[in-house]
Coordinates of C-alpha atoms and ligand atoms in Angstrom, one line a residue:
X1 CA 160.2 162.8 61.5
X2 CA 162.5 160.7 59.4
X3 CA 162.0 158.8 56.1
X4 CA 162.2 155.0 56.0
X5 CA 163.9 153.5 53.0
X6 CA 164.1 149.8 52.2
X7 CA 166.5 148.8 49.5
X8 CA 166.5 145.2 48.2
X9 CA 165.0 143.8 51.4
X10 CA 164.4 140.1 51.4
X11 CA 163.0 137.7 54.0
X12 CA 162.5 134.0 54.2
X13 CA 161.4 131.7 57.0
X14 CA 163.2 128.4 56.2
X15 CA 162.1 127.6 52.6
X16 CA 159.1 130.0 52.7
X17 CA 160.0 133.3 50.9
X18 CA 157.8 136.0 52.4
X19 CA 159.5 139.1 50.9
X20 CA 161.2 138.2 47.5
X21 CA 162.7 141.7 47.2
X22 CA 161.3 145.0 48.4
X23 CA 162.3 148.5 47.4
X24 CA 160.2 151.2 49.0
X25 CA 160.4 154.6 50.7
X26 CA 158.0 155.8 53.4
X27 CA 158.3 159.6 53.3
X28 CA 159.1 161.7 56.3
X29 CA 156.0 162.7 58.2
X30 CA 153.6 160.8 56.0
X31 CA 150.9 158.4 57.3
X32 CA 151.3 155.2 55.2
X33 CA 148.8 152.4 55.4
X34 CA 150.0 148.9 54.4
X35 CA 147.1 146.9 53.1
X36 CA 147.0 143.3 51.9
X37 CA 145.6 139.8 52.5
X38 CA 146.5 137.8 55.5
X39 CA 150.0 136.2 55.2
X40 CA 151.3 138.6 52.6
X41 CA 154.1 139.8 54.9
X42 CA 152.7 143.0 56.5
X43 CA 153.8 142.0 60.0
X44 CA 157.1 140.8 58.9
X45 CA 157.8 144.1 57.2
X46 CA 156.9 146.0 60.3
X47 CA 159.0 143.8 62.5
X48 CA 162.0 144.2 60.3
X49 CA 161.7 148.0 60.4
X50 CA 161.4 147.8 64.2
X51 CA 164.2 145.3 64.5
X52 CA 162.2 142.5 66.0
X53 CA 163.0 140.3 62.9
X54 CA 166.3 140.4 61.0
X55 CA 166.2 141.1 57.3
X56 CA 167.3 138.2 55.1
X57 CA 169.2 140.7 52.9
X58 CA 169.2 144.4 51.9
X59 CA 169.2 147.7 53.7
X60 CA 166.8 149.7 55.9
X61 CA 167.7 153.4 56.3
X62 CA 165.8 155.5 58.8
X63 CA 166.6 159.2 58.3
X64 CA 170.3 159.1 57.4
X65 CA 171.1 156.0 59.4
X66 CA 171.4 152.4 58.2
X67 CA 169.6 150.4 60.9
X68 CA 169.3 146.8 59.8
X69 CA 172.0 145.7 62.1
X70 CA 171.0 147.9 65.1
X71 CA 169.1 146.8 68.2
X72 CA 165.4 147.8 68.3
X73 CA 166.0 150.4 70.9
X74 CA 168.6 152.2 68.8
X75 CA 166.2 152.6 65.8
X76 CA 164.0 155.4 67.0
X77 CA 160.8 153.4 66.2
X78 CA 157.9 152.8 68.5
X79 CA 155.4 150.0 67.8
X80 CA 151.8 149.5 68.8
X81 CA 150.4 145.9 68.5
X82 CA 147.0 144.5 68.2
X83 CA 147.3 142.7 71.6
X84 CA 148.7 145.7 73.4
X85 CA 150.5 143.8 76.3
X86 CA 150.4 146.4 79.0
X87 CA 152.1 145.7 82.3
X88 CA 149.2 144.5 84.4
X89 CA 150.7 145.3 87.8
X90 CA 151.5 148.9 86.9
X91 CA 149.2 151.9 86.8
X92 CA 148.4 153.7 83.6
X93 CA 150.8 156.4 84.6
X94 CA 153.6 153.9 85.2
X95 CA 152.9 152.0 82.0
X96 CA 153.2 155.2 79.9
X97 CA 156.2 156.4 81.9
X98 CA 158.1 153.1 81.8
X99 CA 160.2 153.7 78.8
X100 CA 161.1 157.2 80.0
X101 CA 162.2 155.7 83.3
X102 CA 164.4 153.2 81.5
X103 CA 165.9 156.0 79.4
X104 CA 166.8 157.9 82.5
X105 CA 164.4 160.8 82.0
X106 CA 164.1 162.7 85.3
X107 CA 161.0 162.4 87.5
X108 CA 159.7 165.9 86.9
X109 CA 160.1 165.6 83.1
X110 CA 158.4 162.1 83.2
X111 CA 155.5 163.6 84.9
X112 CA 155.2 166.5 82.5
X113 CA 155.4 164.2 79.4
X114 CA 153.0 161.6 80.7
X115 CA 150.4 164.2 81.7
X116 CA 150.7 165.8 78.2
X117 CA 150.2 162.5 76.4
X118 CA 147.4 161.6 78.8
X119 CA 145.6 164.8 77.9
X120 CA 146.0 164.2 74.2
X121 CA 144.5 160.7 74.6
X122 CA 141.8 161.5 77.1
X123 CA 143.4 159.4 79.8
X124 CA 143.9 162.1 82.5
X125 CA 141.3 160.7 84.8
X126 CA 142.6 157.2 84.5
X127 CA 146.3 157.6 85.3
X128 CA 146.0 155.9 88.7
X129 CA 144.1 152.8 87.4
X130 CA 145.5 149.4 86.6
X131 CA 144.9 148.1 83.0
X132 CA 142.3 145.6 84.4
X133 CA 140.2 148.6 85.5
X134 CA 140.0 150.0 81.9
X135 CA 137.9 149.3 78.8
X136 CA 139.4 147.8 75.7
X137 CA 139.5 151.2 74.0
X138 CA 141.2 152.8 77.0
X139 CA 143.8 150.1 77.1
X140 CA 144.5 150.6 73.4
X141 CA 145.0 154.4 74.2
X142 CA 147.5 153.5 76.9
X143 CA 149.4 151.4 74.4
X144 CA 149.4 154.3 72.0
X145 CA 150.5 156.7 74.8
X146 CA 153.3 154.4 75.7
X147 CA 154.5 154.5 72.1
X148 CA 154.3 158.2 71.6
X149 CA 155.6 159.4 74.9
X150 CA 159.3 159.1 73.8
X151 CA 158.5 161.2 70.7
X152 CA 159.7 158.6 68.2
X153 CA 160.7 159.6 64.7
X154 CA 158.8 156.5 63.4
X155 CA 155.5 155.1 64.7
X156 CA 154.6 151.5 63.6
X157 CA 151.1 150.2 64.1
X158 CA 150.3 146.5 63.5
X159 CA 146.5 146.2 63.2
X160 CA 146.0 148.2 66.4
X161 CA 142.2 148.5 66.1
X162 CA 141.2 145.0 65.2
X163 CA 140.2 144.0 68.7
X164 CA 137.8 147.0 69.1
X165 CA 134.1 147.1 68.3
X166 CA 132.9 149.1 65.3
X167 CA 132.1 152.4 67.1
X168 CA 135.4 152.4 69.0
X169 CA 137.3 151.6 65.8
X170 CA 135.7 154.6 64.2
X171 CA 136.4 156.9 67.2
X172 CA 140.0 155.7 67.6
X173 CA 140.6 156.2 63.9
X174 CA 139.5 159.8 64.1
X175 CA 141.7 160.4 67.1
X176 CA 144.7 158.7 65.4
X177 CA 144.4 161.0 62.4
X178 CA 144.3 164.0 64.7
X179 CA 147.2 162.7 66.7
X180 CA 149.2 162.3 63.5
X181 CA 148.5 165.9 62.6
X182 CA 149.8 167.0 65.9
X183 CA 152.9 164.9 66.4
X184 CA 153.9 164.4 62.7
X185 CA 155.9 161.2 63.2
X186 CA 156.4 159.1 60.1
X187 CA 153.7 156.5 60.6
X188 CA 153.3 153.0 59.0
X189 CA 149.9 151.4 59.9
X190 CA 149.1 147.8 58.9
X191 CA 145.5 146.8 58.4
X192 CA 143.3 144.7 56.2
X193 CA 140.4 147.2 56.6
X194 CA 139.9 149.2 53.4
X195 CA 137.9 151.9 55.2
X196 CA 140.7 152.4 57.7
X197 CA 143.2 152.7 54.8
X198 CA 141.1 155.2 52.8
X199 CA 140.4 157.5 55.8
X200 CA 143.8 157.5 57.5
X201 CA 146.4 157.3 54.7
X202 CA 148.4 159.9 53.0
X203 CA 149.6 157.0 50.9
X204 CA 148.6 153.3 50.6
X205 CA 150.9 150.5 50.0
X206 CA 149.2 147.4 48.8
X207 CA 151.2 144.2 49.2
X208 CA 150.7 140.8 47.7
X209 CA 153.0 137.9 48.5
X210 CA 155.6 140.4 49.8
X211 CA 155.6 142.4 46.6
X212 CA 154.2 145.9 45.8
X213 CA 150.9 145.8 43.9
X214 CA 150.2 149.5 44.3
X215 CA 151.7 152.5 46.1
X216 CA 149.8 155.7 45.8
X217 CA 147.5 158.2 47.4
X218 CA 144.0 156.9 48.5
X219 CA 142.5 159.1 45.7
X220 CA 144.6 157.6 43.0
X221 CA 143.9 154.1 44.2
X222 CA 140.2 154.8 44.5
X223 CA 140.0 156.0 40.9
X224 CA 142.3 153.3 39.5
X225 CA 141.7 150.1 41.6
Ligands
ADP301 P1 150.6 139.3 57.4 O1 151.0 140.2 58.6 O2 150.4 140.0 56.1 O3 149.4 138.5 57.8 P2 153.0 137.9 58.2 O4 154.1 138.8 57.9 O5 152.5 137.7 59.6 O6 151.8 138.3 57.2 O7 153.4 136.4 57.6 C1 153.9 136.2 56.3 C2 154.1 134.7 56.1 O8 155.2 134.3 56.9 C3 153.0 133.8 56.6 O9 152.9 132.7 55.7 C4 153.4 133.4 57.9 O10 152.8 132.1 58.3 C5 154.9 133.3 57.8 N1 155.6 133.6 59.1 C6 155.5 134.7 59.8 N2 156.3 134.7 60.9 C7 156.9 133.5 60.9 C8 157.9 132.8 61.7 N3 158.4 133.4 62.8 N4 158.3 131.6 61.3 C9 157.8 131.0 60.2 N5 156.9 131.6 59.4 C10 156.5 132.8 59.7
ADP302 P1 158.6 158.2 92.1 O1 157.9 156.9 91.7 O2 160.0 158.3 91.5 O3 158.5 158.6 93.5 P2 156.7 160.4 91.6 O4 156.9 160.9 93.0 O5 156.7 161.4 90.5 O6 157.8 159.4 91.2 O7 155.4 159.6 91.5 C1 155.1 158.5 92.3 C2 154.1 157.7 91.6 O8 152.8 158.4 91.6 C3 154.4 157.5 90.1 O9 155.3 156.4 89.9 C4 153.0 157.2 89.6 O10 152.7 155.9 89.8 C5 152.2 158.1 90.4 N1 151.8 159.4 89.8 C6 152.5 160.5 89.6 N2 151.9 161.4 88.9 C7 150.6 160.9 88.7 C8 149.4 161.4 88.1 N3 149.3 162.6 87.6 N4 148.3 160.6 88.1 C9 148.4 159.4 88.6 N5 149.5 158.8 89.2 C10 150.6 159.6 89.3

């Protein structure tokens, strides 16, 4: 796992300032939940860390490396989105294996790693299916599998559970907490669901208009809202 440090990070879209100036550290191995109203800049923050949006100014350091000018694939981050865009023509196995194939991982090693991830996520019996033959919860698991199979130092989740029904959200939340204990990647998880935040987070970052309102443990925030 690697820490993520933002120093003086700013972001505007045209004349709209989304992040006036952000200084924050996500500690190595921690599960941080970013909470805040719609439009406060949560997605923008994640996309700047992943490299899908450029910073307006400032620095992002992952581990010991300054990454704000690096390509997404050079940053060691994996991201899971709300609309998990799987490859529809590929099987579950091939969806999960895809990034390994691109990275030149050998066939035998791909198989070992995909099967391990599938076991962790309860997907072993579905590896031969296409995404269209899966439930919403299973598809979300495939998206998570695809993200973790490369053993990223940083895992970024942008409202990954918001398309799931209440029961499935609950179950997936429990599994994510367990998964984090097992793989230990530094995790940043965006939501606007307070229950998700309280149950998943080692630390909660509350954003308002791109600025830090609170950054503390769930316990401290609960007792001092
Ligand atoms: P959140 O994830 O907290 O809902 P976002 O980071 O998606 O917030 O958006 C923050 C603000 O930036 C919003 O006002 C949104 O409309 C605006 N915004 C986001 N992406 C773009 C973009 N590509 N171009 C222009 N404005 C954008
Ligand atoms: P290659 O595609 O290079 O021939 P393999 O011989 O390992 O690779 O596998 C062929 C295809 O079989 C894989 O691309 C994948 O779609 C599928 N496959 C391999 N292992 C499994 C598995 N455990 N469950 C389901 N499908 C699998």
